[in-house]
Amino acid sequence: MKNNISVHTITRIAVFIILSFAVFLLFAGHNNPGGGFIGALMTASAIVLLYISFDLQTIKKVLSFYFPYLIGTGLLIAMGTGISSMFFGYPFLTQFFDHAHIPILGNVELTTALVFDLGVYIVVVGVTLLIITTIAEDDS
Amino acid sequence: MSNLLVIPFLLPMLVGAVLIFFAKQHRLQRIIAGTAGIALFVYAAFLVYIVYQTKEKMIILEVGNWDAPFGIVLVGDMLSVLMVLMSSLVGLVCLFYAFKTIHSEREKYYFYSFFFFLLTGVNGAFLTGDLFNLFVFFEVTLISSYVLIANGGKKIQLRESFKYVVMNMVASAFFLVGAAYLYATTGTLNMADLGNRVATMDQQGVLNVIAIIFLFVFGAKGALFPLYFWLPKSYYGPPAVITALFGALLTKVGLYSLIRTFTLIFNQQPQFTHSIILLLAGLTMIFGVFGALSKFDIKQIIIYQIISQVGFMIMGLGVFSTSALAGSVYYITHDMIVKVALFFIVGIIIRVTGTGDIRKMSGLLKTHPMLGWLFFIAAMSLVGIPPLSGFFGKFALVVGGLDQGQYLIVAVALIVSLLNLFSMLRIFMNVFWGEKNSTTVALTNKQTFPLLRPVIPLIVLTIALGLGAEPAFQYVIGAAEQLMNPEHYINVILP
Amino acid sequence: MEILIAVLIGVLFSVATYLLLTKSLLRVVLGTVLLSHGAHLLILTMGGLGLGSAPLLGEEASKYSDPLPQALILTAIVISFGMTALLLVLTYRTYKAHQTDDLDQLRGRLDE
């Protein structure tokens, strides 16, 4: 599939649609269907689409994350939100929320659950891509 | 409410996550891991002290500020904090043994991260008061164990870990099935609430079936009689430190869950459920010791000894009286110490002689006296020779069994103990007695001392537990009384 | 509806059992996947399949569905996702190391 123009062109557009939907899912979670896990799977599928249509090496140059570090970061963020409530004398993992007024977006509900979800998101992206690239690289 | 209960599984998880970033720096990794191991052990000891000081002998935490039957509760009663203390101790000594024996190749592949994730799962499983949360912590434990057991990627390791993973995934699926049925019949998964509702329903019909599903699940994890077949081969592949860790912790998590569910939830019809447990206990003892007697590989013998000892540990649950349960709890504590010591020593013996076959070894006592006598003490403690800790566990079990009129199981236990003695002495006579033979000695006596350093505290502890059995038993009987009176547990959580 | 799903769960479990007992590595993996699917469906069914609105978001609806089985099943799915991924990698490595996917040849002897 080295010079498959149609696949390349469609992938370039589709990846951004998938990625923006993934971000939407991440933010929609908590009160509506969505969440960190499903958003992360969506992101991972977008990146896998890139891997398939372009070359593994090419994409590695563009997205040069070291996936285990991604997993560690996500774990620390998720745990951090749980621990933060302990510093204020509440039980572990107690979540808080508040409504804030942000200029363009209007009235937004800010929750600590979102930060937790972000941690989950990073972990799942890291895990999924790590597994897929491990098997894919081994084959070549 | 007390956040104290979070630390035993939060700390190892945090350390495990941090260690991912330092996987390539061996020195730094060891410093962080060692410090965390010591901190965890000290904290666990502190936790036992705190729990023992409280009036209810129990502390709870409602995670996320959700009230008890709806949210997840963490419960630290006397049994669970004791188990946390023991698992932290096992983690600590295994860590220091790993520093000396694990290749840097394995360290690079996140050995210490998964080591700490394993401790996360184990400590969490001991502390949780919610059945589904128990499942989650089981899975945390198992997924780390899958990685550790396959870490290194030797041919035999890969092959046996595949079977181990499949076996455990089937058991996990049945855990879910059991939880689903239990939720359908009772409408709750909080263990205290479950205990309450199962008691009002009198544990009829379908609840007995669910009890047997859970017996199957925890029996598979804890290596009970028909379900232990996965254990001997899969524990054989990985290095000694991982086998020690698994032998001391993984089966104990299964047994702890068995004890917890069958004293708190399924306690209404002991003539049915607990008779089955008693039968399985006897068969596990017998088949374990027969396995040990049939093998000539030293590591295999000790692995089969795990299975045989599992029988003793659940015998107290089957007899179902305070003194027998106290014996079980004491025996679990003792077994965690001695099993780790034995696996460490066996690891050293294999390094010294370069073979695992006891027929090819001879006369090690002359060249390595320290190793020999430490092995002797550990082996005698395992078998249950009086001044050592194993004796008092077995003594309480036997007395409890006689009190309840369970003469058959007591007879089986005593005969199996004799066979255990025979199997351990067979190792001692083959390996340490006799003339020195020509097998190459890879390590001199001096070179084994650094490896023996983590073993010595364990041996001292098994002697101390034996000599100080009186105060130790006070604590253990307190824990057993809590187990036999689940109303107290339920009242604290659901006031 | 519950009866229908119960039959489906039974089918899933029996297919999974069949696959677990076959000799090919990959089929065994598929067996564990189907087994966990069956277990997840069972959790959902055991909570009762009814038409109710989403819980915890206001108090207008006359009927609410039980949120707990959904939370449980979500957790269980995530866990089985991780387990399956790990098992697949392990299977692949086992296959690579032994050059066979026949479990009969993977039986092995201890004194090798």
Short mmCIF file of C-alpha atoms in Angstrom, two decimals, chain A residues 7-111:
data_model
loop_
_atom_site.label_atom_id
_atom_site.label_comp_id
_atom_site.label_asym_id
_atom_site.label_seq_id
_atom_site.Cartn_x
_atom_site.Cartn_y
_atom_site.Cartn_z
CA VAL A 7 -6.39 5.60 1.28
CA HIS A 8 -3.92 8.28 2.28
CA THR A 9 -6.29 11.12 1.47
CA ILE A 10 -9.27 9.59 3.20
CA THR A 11 -7.20 8.67 6.22
CA ARG A 12 -5.94 12.23 6.59
CA ILE A 13 -9.49 13.53 6.80
CA ALA A 14 -11.04 10.62 8.71
CA VAL A 15 -8.38 10.67 11.43
CA PHE A 16 -9.29 14.21 12.42
CA ILE A 17 -12.99 13.41 12.51
CA ILE A 18 -12.35 10.38 14.67
CA LEU A 19 -9.98 12.27 16.95
CA SER A 20 -12.41 15.13 17.50
CA PHE A 21 -15.19 12.66 18.23
CA ALA A 22 -12.86 10.96 20.71
CA VAL A 23 -12.26 14.25 22.51
CA PHE A 24 -16.01 14.87 22.52
CA LEU A 25 -16.55 11.46 24.10
CA LEU A 26 -13.93 12.21 26.75
CA PHE A 27 -15.71 15.41 27.76
CA ALA A 28 -19.20 14.00 27.39
CA GLY A 29 -18.51 11.27 29.89
CA HIS A 30 -19.56 11.48 33.52
CA ASN A 31 -23.15 12.59 32.83
CA ASN A 32 -23.77 11.34 29.30
CA PRO A 33 -22.61 8.27 27.38
CA GLY A 34 -18.88 8.48 26.84
CA GLY A 35 -15.88 8.67 29.08
CA GLY A 36 -12.15 8.24 29.23
CA PHE A 37 -12.01 4.59 28.28
CA ILE A 38 -14.17 4.77 25.18
CA GLY A 39 -12.60 8.05 24.10
CA ALA A 40 -9.18 6.49 24.42
CA LEU A 41 -10.15 3.46 22.36
CA MET A 42 -11.44 5.83 19.70
CA THR A 43 -8.16 7.78 19.73
CA ALA A 44 -6.19 4.57 19.55
CA SER A 45 -8.24 3.39 16.61
CA ALA A 46 -7.52 6.66 14.80
CA ILE A 47 -3.81 6.21 15.35
CA VAL A 48 -3.99 2.58 14.30
CA LEU A 49 -5.66 3.74 11.11
CA LEU A 50 -2.62 5.94 10.55
CA TYR A 51 -0.31 2.99 11.19
CA ILE A 52 -2.18 0.89 8.67
CA SER A 53 -2.44 3.38 5.85
CA PHE A 54 0.98 4.94 6.24
CA ASP A 55 4.03 3.10 7.42
CA LEU A 56 4.72 2.19 11.05
CA GLN A 57 8.10 3.95 10.95
CA THR A 58 6.70 7.12 9.39
CA ILE A 59 4.04 7.53 12.05
CA LYS A 60 6.51 6.71 14.80
CA LYS A 61 8.52 9.73 13.68
CA VAL A 62 5.45 11.94 13.92
CA LEU A 63 4.02 10.53 17.17
CA SER A 64 7.19 9.78 19.06
CA PHE A 65 5.66 8.93 22.42
CA TYR A 66 7.24 6.28 24.54
CA PHE A 67 4.09 4.41 25.50
CA PRO A 68 5.12 3.04 28.91
CA TYR A 69 5.75 6.62 30.06
CA LEU A 70 2.28 7.50 28.81
CA ILE A 71 0.84 4.71 30.96
CA GLY A 72 2.77 5.89 34.00
CA THR A 73 1.67 9.49 33.53
CA GLY A 74 -1.98 8.51 33.19
CA LEU A 75 -1.83 6.32 36.29
CA LEU A 76 -0.29 9.14 38.30
CA ILE A 77 -2.94 11.65 37.14
CA ALA A 78 -5.80 9.27 37.96
CA MET A 79 -4.36 8.45 41.35
CA GLY A 80 -3.59 12.11 42.00
CA THR A 81 -7.27 13.05 41.82
CA GLY A 82 -8.08 10.32 44.32
CA ILE A 83 -5.32 11.42 46.65
CA SER A 84 -6.12 15.13 46.38
CA SER A 85 -9.41 14.63 48.21
CA MET A 86 -7.51 13.02 51.07
CA PHE A 87 -5.58 16.23 51.69
CA PHE A 88 -8.83 18.04 52.41
CA GLY A 89 -9.93 15.46 54.93
CA TYR A 90 -12.41 13.65 52.70
CA PRO A 91 -12.29 9.90 52.00
CA PHE A 92 -10.14 8.65 49.16
CA LEU A 93 -11.63 9.23 45.69
CA THR A 94 -14.30 11.70 46.85
CA GLN A 95 -15.25 13.78 43.83
CA PHE A 96 -16.15 17.43 43.70
CA PHE A 97 -17.81 19.58 41.08
CA ASP A 98 -18.56 23.22 40.52
CA HIS A 99 -20.20 25.33 37.83
CA ALA A 100 -17.92 27.91 36.30
CA HIS A 101 -18.51 30.58 33.71
CA ILE A 102 -16.03 30.39 30.89
CA PRO A 103 -16.23 33.17 28.22
CA ILE A 104 -17.07 31.36 24.98
CA LEU A 105 -18.34 28.05 26.32
CA GLY A 106 -20.78 29.60 28.78
CA ASN A 107 -21.79 27.78 31.93
CA VAL A 108 -19.59 24.70 32.29
CA GLU A 109 -19.63 22.02 34.92
CA LEU A 110 -16.10 21.35 36.11
CA THR A 111 -15.56 18.08 37.95
#
